[in-house]
Short mmCIF file of C-alpha atoms and ligand atoms in Angstrom, two decimals:
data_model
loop_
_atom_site.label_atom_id
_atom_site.label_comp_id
_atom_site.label_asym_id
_atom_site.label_seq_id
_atom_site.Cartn_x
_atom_site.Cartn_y
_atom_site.Cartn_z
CA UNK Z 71 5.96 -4.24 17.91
CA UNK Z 72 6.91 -5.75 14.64
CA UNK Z 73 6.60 -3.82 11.21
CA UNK Z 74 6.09 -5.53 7.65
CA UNK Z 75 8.50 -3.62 5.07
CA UNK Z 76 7.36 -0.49 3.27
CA UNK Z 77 6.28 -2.31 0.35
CA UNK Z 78 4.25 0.00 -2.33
CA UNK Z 79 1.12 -1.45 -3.57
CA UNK Z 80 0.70 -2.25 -7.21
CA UNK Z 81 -2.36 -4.35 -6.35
CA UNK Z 82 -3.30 -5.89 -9.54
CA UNK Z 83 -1.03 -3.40 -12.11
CA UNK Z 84 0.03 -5.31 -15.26
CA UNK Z 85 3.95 -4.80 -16.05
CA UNK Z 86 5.69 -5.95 -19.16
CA UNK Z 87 9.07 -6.52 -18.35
CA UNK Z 88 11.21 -6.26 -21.01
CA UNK Z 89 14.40 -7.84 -20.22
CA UNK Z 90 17.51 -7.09 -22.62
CA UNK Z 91 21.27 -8.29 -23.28
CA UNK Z 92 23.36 -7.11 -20.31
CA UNK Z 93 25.04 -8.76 -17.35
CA UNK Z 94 22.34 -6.67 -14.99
CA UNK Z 95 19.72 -8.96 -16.78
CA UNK Z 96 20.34 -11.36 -13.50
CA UNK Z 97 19.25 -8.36 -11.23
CA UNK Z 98 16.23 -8.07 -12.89
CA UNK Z 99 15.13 -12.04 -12.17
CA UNK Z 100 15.06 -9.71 -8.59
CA UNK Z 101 12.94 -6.97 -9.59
CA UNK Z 102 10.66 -9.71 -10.84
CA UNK Z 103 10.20 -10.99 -7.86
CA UNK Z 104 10.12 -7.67 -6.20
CA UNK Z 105 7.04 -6.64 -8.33
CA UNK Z 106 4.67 -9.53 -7.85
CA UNK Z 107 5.56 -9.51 -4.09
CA UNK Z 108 3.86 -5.73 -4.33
CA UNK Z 109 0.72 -7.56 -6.14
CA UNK Z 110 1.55 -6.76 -9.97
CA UNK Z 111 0.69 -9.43 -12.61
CA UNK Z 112 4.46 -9.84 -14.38
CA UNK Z 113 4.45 -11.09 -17.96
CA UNK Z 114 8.67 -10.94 -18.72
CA UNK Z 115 9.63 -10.60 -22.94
CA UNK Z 116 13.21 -11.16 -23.03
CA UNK Z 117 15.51 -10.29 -26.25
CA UNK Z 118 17.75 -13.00 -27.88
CA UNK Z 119 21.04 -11.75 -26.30
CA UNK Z 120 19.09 -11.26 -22.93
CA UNK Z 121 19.01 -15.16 -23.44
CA UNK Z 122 22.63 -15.33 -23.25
CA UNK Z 123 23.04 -14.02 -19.32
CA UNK Z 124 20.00 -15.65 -17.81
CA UNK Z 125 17.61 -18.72 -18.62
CA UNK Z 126 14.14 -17.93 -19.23
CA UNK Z 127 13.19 -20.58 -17.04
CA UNK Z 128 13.96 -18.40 -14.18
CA UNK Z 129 11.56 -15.89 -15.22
CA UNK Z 130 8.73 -17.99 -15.87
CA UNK Z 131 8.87 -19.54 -12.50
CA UNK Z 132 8.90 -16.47 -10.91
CA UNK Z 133 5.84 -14.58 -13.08
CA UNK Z 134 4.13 -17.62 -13.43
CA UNK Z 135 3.89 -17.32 -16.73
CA UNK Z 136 5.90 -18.17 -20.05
CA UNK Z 137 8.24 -15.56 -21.25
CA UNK Z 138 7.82 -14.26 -24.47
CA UNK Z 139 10.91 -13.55 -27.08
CA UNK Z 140 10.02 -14.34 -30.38
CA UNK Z 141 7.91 -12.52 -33.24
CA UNK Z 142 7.63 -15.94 -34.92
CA UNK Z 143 6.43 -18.55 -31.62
CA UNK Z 144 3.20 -19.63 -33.46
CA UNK Z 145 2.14 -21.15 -30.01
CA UNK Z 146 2.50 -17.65 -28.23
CA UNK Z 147 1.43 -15.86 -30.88
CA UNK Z 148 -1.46 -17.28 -31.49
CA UNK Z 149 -2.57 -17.30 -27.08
CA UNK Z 150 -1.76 -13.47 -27.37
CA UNK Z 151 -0.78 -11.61 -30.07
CA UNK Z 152 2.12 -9.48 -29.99
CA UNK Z 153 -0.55 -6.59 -30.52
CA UNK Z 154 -2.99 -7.62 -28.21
CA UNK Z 155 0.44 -8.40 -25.61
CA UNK Z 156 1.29 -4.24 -26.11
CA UNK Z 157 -2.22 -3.47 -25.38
CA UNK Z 158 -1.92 -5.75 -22.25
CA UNK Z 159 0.20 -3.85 -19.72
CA UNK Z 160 -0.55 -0.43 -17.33
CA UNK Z 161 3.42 0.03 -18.12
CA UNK Z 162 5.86 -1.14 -20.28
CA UNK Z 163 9.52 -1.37 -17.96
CA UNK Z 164 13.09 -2.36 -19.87
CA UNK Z 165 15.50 -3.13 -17.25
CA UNK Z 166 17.78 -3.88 -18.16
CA UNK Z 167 18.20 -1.36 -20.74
CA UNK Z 168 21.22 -1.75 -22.74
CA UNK Z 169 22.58 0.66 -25.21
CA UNK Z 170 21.51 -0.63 -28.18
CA UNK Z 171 18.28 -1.63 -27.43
CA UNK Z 172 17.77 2.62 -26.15
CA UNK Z 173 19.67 2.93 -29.58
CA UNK Z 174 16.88 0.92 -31.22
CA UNK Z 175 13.98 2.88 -29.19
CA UNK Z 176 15.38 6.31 -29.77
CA UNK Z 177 14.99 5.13 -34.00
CA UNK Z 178 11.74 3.60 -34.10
CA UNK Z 179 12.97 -0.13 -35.12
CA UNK Z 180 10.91 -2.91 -34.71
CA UNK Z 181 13.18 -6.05 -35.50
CA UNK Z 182 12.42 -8.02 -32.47
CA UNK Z 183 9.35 -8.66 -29.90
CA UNK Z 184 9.91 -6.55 -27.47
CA UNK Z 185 10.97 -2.84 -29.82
CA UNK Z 186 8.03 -3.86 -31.69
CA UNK Z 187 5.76 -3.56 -28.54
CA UNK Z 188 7.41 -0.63 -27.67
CA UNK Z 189 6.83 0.69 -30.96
CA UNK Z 190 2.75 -0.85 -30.87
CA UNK Z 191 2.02 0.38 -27.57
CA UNK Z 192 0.04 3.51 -26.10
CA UNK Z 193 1.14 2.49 -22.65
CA UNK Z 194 3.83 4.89 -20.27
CA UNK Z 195 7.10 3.30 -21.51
CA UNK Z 196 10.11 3.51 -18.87
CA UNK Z 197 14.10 2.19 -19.11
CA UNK Z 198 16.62 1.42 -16.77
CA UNK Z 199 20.13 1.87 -18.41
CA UNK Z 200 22.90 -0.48 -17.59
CA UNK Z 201 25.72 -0.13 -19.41
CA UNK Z 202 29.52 0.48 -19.14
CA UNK Z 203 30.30 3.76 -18.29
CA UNK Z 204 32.03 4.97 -21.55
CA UNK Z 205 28.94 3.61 -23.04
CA UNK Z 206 26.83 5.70 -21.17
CA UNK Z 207 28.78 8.86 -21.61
CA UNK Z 208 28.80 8.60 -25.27
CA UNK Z 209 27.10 10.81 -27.49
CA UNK Z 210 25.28 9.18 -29.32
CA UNK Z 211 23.61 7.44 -26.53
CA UNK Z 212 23.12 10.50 -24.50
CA UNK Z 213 21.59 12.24 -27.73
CA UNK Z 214 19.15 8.50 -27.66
CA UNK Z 215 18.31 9.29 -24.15
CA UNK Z 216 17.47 12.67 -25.19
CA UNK Z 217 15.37 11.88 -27.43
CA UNK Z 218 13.35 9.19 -25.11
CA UNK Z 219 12.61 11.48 -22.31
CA UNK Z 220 11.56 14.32 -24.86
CA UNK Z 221 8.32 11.70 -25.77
CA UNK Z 222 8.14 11.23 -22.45
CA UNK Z 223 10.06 7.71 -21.70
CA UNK Z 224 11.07 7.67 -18.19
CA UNK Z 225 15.05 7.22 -17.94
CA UNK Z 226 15.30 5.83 -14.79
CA UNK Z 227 18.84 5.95 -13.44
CA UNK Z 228 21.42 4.73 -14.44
CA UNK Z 229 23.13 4.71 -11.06
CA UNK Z 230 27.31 5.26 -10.62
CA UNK Z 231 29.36 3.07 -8.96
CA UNK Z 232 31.79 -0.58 -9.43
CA UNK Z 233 30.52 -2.14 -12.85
CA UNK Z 234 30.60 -5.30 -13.88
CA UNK Z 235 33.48 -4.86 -16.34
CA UNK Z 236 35.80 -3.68 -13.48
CA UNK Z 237 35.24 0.53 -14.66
CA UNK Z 238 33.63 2.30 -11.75
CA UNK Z 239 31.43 5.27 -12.94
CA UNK Z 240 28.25 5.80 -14.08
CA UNK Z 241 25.93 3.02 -16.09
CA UNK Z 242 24.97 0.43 -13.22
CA UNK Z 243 21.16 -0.57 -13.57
CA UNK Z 244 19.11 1.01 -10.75
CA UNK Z 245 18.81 -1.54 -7.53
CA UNK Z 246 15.62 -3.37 -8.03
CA UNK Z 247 13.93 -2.15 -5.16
CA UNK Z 248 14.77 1.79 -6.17
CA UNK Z 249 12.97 0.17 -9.78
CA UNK Z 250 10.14 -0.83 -8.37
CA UNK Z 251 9.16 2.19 -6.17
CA UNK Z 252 9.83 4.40 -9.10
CA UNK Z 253 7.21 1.64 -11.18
CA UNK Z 254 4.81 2.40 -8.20
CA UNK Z 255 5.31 6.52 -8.67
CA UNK Z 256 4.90 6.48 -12.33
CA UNK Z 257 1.62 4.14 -11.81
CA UNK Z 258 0.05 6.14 -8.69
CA UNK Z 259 -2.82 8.27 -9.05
CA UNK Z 260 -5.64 9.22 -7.33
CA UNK Z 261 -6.67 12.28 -5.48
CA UNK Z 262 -4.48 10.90 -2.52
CA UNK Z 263 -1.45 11.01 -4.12
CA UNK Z 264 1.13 11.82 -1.87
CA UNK Z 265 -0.61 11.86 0.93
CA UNK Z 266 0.50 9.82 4.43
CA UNK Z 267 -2.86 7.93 6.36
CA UNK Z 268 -2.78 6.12 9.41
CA UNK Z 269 -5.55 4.22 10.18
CA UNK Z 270 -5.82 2.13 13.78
CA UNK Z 271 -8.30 -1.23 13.25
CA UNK Z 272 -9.23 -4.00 15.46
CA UNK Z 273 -9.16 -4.32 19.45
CA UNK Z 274 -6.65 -4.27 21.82
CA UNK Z 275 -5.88 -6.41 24.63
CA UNK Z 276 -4.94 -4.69 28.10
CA UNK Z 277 -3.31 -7.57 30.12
CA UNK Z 278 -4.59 -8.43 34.07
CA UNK Z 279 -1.48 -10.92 34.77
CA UNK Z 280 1.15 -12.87 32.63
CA UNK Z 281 -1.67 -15.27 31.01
CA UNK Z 282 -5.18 -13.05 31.06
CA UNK Z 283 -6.22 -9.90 29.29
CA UNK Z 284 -9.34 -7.48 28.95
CA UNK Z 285 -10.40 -7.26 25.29
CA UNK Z 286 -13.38 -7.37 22.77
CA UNK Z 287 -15.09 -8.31 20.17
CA UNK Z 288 -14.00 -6.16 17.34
CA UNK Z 289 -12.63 -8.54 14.30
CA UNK Z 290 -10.77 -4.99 12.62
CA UNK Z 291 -12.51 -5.57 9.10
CA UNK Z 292 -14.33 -2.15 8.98
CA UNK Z 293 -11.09 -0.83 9.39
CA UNK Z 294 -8.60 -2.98 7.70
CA UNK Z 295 -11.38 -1.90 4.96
CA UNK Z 296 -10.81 1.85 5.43
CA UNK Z 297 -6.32 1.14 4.83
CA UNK Z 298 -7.15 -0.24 1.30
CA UNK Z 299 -9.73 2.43 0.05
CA UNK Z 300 -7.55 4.83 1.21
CA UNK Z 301 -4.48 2.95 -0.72
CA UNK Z 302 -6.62 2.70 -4.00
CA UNK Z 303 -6.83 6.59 -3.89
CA UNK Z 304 -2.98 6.72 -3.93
CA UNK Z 305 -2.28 7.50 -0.36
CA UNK Z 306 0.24 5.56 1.31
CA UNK Z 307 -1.33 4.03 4.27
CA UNK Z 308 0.04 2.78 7.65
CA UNK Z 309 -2.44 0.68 9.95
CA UNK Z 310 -1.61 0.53 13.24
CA UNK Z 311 -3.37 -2.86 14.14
CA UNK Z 312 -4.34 -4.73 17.17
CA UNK Z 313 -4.58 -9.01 16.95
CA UNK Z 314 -6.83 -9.60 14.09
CA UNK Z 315 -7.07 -12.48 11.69
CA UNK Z 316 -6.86 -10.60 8.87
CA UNK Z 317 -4.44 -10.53 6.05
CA UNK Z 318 -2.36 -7.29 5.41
CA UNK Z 319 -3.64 -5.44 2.31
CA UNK Z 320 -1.25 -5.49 0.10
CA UNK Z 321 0.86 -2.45 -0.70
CA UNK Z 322 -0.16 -1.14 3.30
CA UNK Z 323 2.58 -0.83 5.90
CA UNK Z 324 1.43 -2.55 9.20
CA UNK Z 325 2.64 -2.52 12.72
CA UNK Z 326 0.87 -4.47 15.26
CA UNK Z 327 0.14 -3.72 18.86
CA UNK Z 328 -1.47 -5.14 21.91
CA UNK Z 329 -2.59 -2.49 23.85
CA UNK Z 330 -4.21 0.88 24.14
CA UNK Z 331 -0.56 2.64 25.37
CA UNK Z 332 1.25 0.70 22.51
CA UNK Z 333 -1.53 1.77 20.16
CA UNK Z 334 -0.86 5.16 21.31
CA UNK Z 335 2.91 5.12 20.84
CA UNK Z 336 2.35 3.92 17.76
CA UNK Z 337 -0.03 6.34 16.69
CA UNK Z 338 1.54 9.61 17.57
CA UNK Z 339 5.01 8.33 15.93
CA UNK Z 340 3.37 7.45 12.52
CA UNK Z 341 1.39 10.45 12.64
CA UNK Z 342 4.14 13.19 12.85
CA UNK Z 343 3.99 13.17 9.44
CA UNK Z 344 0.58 12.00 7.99
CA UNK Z 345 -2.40 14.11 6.66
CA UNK Z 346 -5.03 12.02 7.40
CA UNK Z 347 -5.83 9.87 11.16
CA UNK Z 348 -8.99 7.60 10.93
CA UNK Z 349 -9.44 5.77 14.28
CA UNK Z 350 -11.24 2.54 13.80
CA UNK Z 351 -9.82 0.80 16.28
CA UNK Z 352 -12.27 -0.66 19.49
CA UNK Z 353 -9.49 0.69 22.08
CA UNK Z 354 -10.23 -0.75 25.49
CA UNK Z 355 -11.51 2.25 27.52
CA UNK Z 356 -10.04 0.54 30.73
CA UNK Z 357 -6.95 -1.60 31.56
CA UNK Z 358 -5.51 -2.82 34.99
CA UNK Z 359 -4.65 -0.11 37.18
CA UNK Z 360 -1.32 -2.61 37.90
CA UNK Z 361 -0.66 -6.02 36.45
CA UNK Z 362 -0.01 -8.41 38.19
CA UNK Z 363 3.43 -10.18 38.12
CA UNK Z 364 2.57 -13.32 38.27
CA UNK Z 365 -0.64 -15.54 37.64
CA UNK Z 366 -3.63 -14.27 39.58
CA UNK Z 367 -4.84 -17.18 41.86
CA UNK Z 368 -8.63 -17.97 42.49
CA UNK Z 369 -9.92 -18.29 45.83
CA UNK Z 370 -13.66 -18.63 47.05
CA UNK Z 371 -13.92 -14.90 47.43
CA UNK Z 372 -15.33 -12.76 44.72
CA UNK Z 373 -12.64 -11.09 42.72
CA UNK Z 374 -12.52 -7.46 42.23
CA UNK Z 375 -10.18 -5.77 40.10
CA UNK Z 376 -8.84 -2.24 40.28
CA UNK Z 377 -9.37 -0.62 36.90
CA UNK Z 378 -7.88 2.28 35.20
CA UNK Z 379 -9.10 4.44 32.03
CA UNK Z 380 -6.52 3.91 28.78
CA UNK Z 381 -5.36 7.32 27.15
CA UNK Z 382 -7.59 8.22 24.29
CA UNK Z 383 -5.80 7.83 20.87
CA UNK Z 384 -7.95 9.74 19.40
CA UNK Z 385 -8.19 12.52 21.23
CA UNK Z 386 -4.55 12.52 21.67
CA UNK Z 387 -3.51 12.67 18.15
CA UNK Z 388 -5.81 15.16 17.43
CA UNK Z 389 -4.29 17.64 20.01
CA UNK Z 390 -0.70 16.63 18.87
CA UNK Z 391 -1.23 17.40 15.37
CA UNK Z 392 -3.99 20.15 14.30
CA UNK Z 393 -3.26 20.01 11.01
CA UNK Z 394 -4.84 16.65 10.87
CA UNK Z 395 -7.76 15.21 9.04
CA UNK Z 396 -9.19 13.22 11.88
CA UNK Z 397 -11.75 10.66 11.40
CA UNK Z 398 -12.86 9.16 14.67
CA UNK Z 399 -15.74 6.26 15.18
CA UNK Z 400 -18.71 5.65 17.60
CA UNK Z 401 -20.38 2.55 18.25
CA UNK Z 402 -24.03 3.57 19.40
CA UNK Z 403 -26.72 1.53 20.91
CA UNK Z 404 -29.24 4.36 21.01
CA UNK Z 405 -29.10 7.98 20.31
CA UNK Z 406 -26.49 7.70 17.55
CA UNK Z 407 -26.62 11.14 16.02
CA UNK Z 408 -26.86 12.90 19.59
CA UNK Z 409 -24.08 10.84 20.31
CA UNK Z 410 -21.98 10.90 17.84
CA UNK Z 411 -22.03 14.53 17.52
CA UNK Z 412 -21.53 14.79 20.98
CA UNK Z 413 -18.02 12.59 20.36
CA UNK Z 414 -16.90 15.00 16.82
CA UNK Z 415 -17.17 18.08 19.24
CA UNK Z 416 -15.52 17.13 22.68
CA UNK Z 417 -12.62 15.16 20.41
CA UNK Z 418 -11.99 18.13 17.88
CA UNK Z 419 -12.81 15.66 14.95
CA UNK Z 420 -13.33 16.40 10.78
CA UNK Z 421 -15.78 13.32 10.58
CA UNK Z 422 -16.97 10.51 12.50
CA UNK Z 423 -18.99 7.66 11.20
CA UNK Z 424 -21.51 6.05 13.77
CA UNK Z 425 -22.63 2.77 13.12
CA UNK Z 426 -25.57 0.95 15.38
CA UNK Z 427 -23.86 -2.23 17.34
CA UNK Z 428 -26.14 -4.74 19.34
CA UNK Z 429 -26.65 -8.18 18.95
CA UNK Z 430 -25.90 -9.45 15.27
CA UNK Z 431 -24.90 -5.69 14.18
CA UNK Z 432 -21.53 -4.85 13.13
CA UNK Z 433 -19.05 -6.75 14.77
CA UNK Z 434 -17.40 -9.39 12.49
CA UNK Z 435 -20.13 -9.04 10.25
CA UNK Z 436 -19.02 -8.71 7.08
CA UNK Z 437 -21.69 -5.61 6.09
CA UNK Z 438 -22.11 -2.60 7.53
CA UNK Z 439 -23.72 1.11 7.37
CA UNK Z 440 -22.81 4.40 8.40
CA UNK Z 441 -24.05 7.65 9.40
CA UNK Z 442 -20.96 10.40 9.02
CA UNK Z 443 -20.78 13.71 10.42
CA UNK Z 444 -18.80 16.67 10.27
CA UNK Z 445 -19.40 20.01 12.25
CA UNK Z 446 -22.09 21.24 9.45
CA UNK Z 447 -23.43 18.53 7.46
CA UNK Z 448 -23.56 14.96 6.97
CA UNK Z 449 -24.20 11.67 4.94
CA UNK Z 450 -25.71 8.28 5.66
CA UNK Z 451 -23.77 5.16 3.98
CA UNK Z 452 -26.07 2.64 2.71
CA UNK Z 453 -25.95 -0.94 4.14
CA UNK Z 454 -23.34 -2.60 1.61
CA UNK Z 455 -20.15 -4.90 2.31
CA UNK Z 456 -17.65 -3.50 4.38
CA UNK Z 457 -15.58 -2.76 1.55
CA UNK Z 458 -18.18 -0.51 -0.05
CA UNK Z 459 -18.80 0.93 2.83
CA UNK Z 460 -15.01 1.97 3.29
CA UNK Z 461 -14.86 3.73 -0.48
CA UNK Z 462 -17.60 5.97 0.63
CA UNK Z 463 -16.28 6.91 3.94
CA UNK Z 464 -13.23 7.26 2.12
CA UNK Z 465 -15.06 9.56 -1.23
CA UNK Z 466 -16.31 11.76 2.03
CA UNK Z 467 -12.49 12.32 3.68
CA UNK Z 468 -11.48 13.27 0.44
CA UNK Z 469 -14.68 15.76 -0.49
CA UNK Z 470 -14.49 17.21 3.34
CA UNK Z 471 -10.90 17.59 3.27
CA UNK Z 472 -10.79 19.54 0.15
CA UNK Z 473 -13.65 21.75 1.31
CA UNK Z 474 -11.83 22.39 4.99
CA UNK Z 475 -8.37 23.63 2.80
N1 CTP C 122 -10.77 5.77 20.77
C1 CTP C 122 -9.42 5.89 20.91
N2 CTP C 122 -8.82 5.62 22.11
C2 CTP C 122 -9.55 5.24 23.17
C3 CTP C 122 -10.95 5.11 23.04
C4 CTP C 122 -11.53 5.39 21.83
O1 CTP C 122 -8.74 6.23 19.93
N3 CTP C 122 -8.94 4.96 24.31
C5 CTP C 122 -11.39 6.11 19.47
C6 CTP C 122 -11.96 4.95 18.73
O2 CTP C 122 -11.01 4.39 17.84
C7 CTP C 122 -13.10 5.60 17.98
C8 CTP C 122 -13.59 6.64 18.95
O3 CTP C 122 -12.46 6.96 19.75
O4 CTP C 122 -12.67 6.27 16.83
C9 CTP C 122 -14.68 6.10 19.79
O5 CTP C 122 -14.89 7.01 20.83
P1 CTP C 122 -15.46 6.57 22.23
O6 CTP C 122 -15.68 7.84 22.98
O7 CTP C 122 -14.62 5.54 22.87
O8 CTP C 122 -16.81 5.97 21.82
P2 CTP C 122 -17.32 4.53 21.93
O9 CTP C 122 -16.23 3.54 21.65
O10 CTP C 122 -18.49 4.49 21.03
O11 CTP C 122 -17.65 4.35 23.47
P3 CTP C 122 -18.54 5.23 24.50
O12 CTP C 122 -19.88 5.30 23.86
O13 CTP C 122 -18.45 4.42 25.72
O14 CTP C 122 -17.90 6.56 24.66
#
């Protein structure tokens, strides 16, 4: 079971990175890094003495594009203005912060690039301090820092420990990954804020012998689908995920399984402390009721092999965890209402969403439609791109769930 790092989506958020004088300047080549591997678009100003501790080189090769740090670049200026440039980002971020330039923000100058996009912008402003720790302490800056978090500039850190000048105490910059999960808390919204969903997507595989295993045809979009609607509402989303040959969405934590009792494992673990369960996943309904050790041989005889039913995930999690928002599935060849209902009742669900399967229907196609239930009521889900498809299912969790608190 192998599990991609808890990596907060900020899937296509624009960050000015404002990059000042101080010796944490190299950590924040780092958080740079850090931010575009979470999917945020990076355009870096640095000030002149921010010039002195790292190249800008660096920067540009890691945002992919040219750092700004002049009021006068006629070349720059005239691609995007330095008004246009505060107007650009979802959040301005210093880091590092350094005295002065908190000094500078605290007083309204505007002398160099970046204070004046501070000072032009009506975008969420945050700093990291990093300072030395008599700096830090002082009252003047304290009375600056004051005065940015009473207009509502997030201070974030500064954190204590050895310093750069040999002091230990407080005025180190914040570690870059601590920086960028606070970026992705000041940026989330969405009626799913703070909310945990697991989501299970694609098939599993229940092995017969070292080489051969039962499985089907399910490709997991529908439900890889489901993880990112559910992330662009603000939850944080784990997908529990069979073999597919799909990409992770960004900002979703993924652990990948095999078969129906790993899925399980899985399932109930991530759960314990979710709000939301929506089972997409085509589990096998039967594995080998052994498997064997070593290659199964042909002969001329027919071949029959023992099966056994898998535990139902679904079902499972459900009783673990009442509390639960459970969204289960149903592939239906005839009968889908009677069917489906019948499913949301003997599994204890919220919701399920039927969708018709058959030849050319569903699987690996990349549109779908739904019919969703819940105990009184439901909605049908127009035939649109599985992605579409996903934000509806996903506008219904939310509308049911409120309505069941
Ligand atoms: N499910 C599960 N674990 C299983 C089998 C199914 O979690 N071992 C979940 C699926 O992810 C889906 C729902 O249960 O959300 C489907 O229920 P199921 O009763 O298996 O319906 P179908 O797959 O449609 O199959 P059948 O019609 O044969 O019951």
């Amino acid at each position: 079971m192998s599990q991609s790092a808890l990596i907060p989506s900020l899937h296509g958020r624009r960050i000015l990175l404002g990059v000042t004088g101080g010796i944490a300047a190299y950590k924040a080549a780092d958080l740079t890094r850090r931010l575009i591997e979470a999917g945020a678009e990076v355009q870096v100003v640095m000030t002149d003495s921010a010039l002195h501790f790292v190249g800008d080189p660096t920067f540009q090769a890691l945002s992919g594009k040219p750092v700004r740090h002049s009021l006068w670049d006629e070349a720059a200026e005239a691609a995007m203005g330095h008004i246009e440039l505060a107007r650009w980002p979802d959040l301005i971020l210093v880091a590092p912060a350094t005295a002065n330039f908190i000094a500078k923000l605290a007083h309204g100058a505007a002398d160099d690039l970046l204070s004046t996009l501070c000072l032009a912008t009506d975008k969420p402003i945050a700093v990291a301090p990093a300072m030395n720790r008599l700096m830090w302490a002082n009252a003047a800056t304290q009375s600056n820092v004051a005065t940015l978090t009473a207009r509502s500039i997030a201070v974030l850190g500064p954190g204590a420990g050895y310093q750069a000048c040999g002091e230990i105490g407080e005025g180190r910059m914040r570690e870059p990954l601590d920086l960028r999960a606070n970026v992705a808390e000041l940026l989330s919204s969405g009626p799913l804020k703070g909310v945990h969903a697991v989501v299970t997507a694609g098939p599993t595989r229940e092995p017969l012998d070292p080489v051969r295993f039962l499985s089907n045809r399910s490709s997991g979009k529908q439900g890889y689908a489901v993880a990112a609607a559910l992330r662009d509402q603000g939850a944080s989303v784990t997908l529990i995920s069979g073999p597919t040959n799909l990409s992770t969405p960004a900002g979703v934590t993924r652990i990948d399984i095999e078969s129906a009792a790993d899925m399980l494992k899985a399932a109930l673990a991530a759960s314990r402390d979710a709000q939301i369960f929506v089972a997409a996943a085509a589990v096998a309904d039967y594995r080998a009721a052994s498997i064997a050790g070593q290659k199964i041989k042909k002969n001329d005889a027919e071949l029959t092999l023992p099966l056994a039913r898998t535990d139902d995930v679904l079902a499972t999690v459900r009783k673990a965890y009442p509390q639960l928002f459970v969204v289960g599935f149903a592939a239906e060849t005839e009968k889908l209402e009677e069917h489906a209902r019948g499913k949301l009742q003997r599994k204890n669900l919220d919701m399920i969403a039927a969708n018709w399967v058959g030849a050319g229907r569903a699987f690996d196609q990349d549109d779908n439609s739904l019919q969703v239930f819940w105990p009184d009521g439901g909605e049908a889900l127009a035939p649109a791109t599985k992605a579409e498809v996903a934000r509806g299912l996903v506008a219904l969790i939310i509308r049911q769930r409120a309505a069941k608190k």
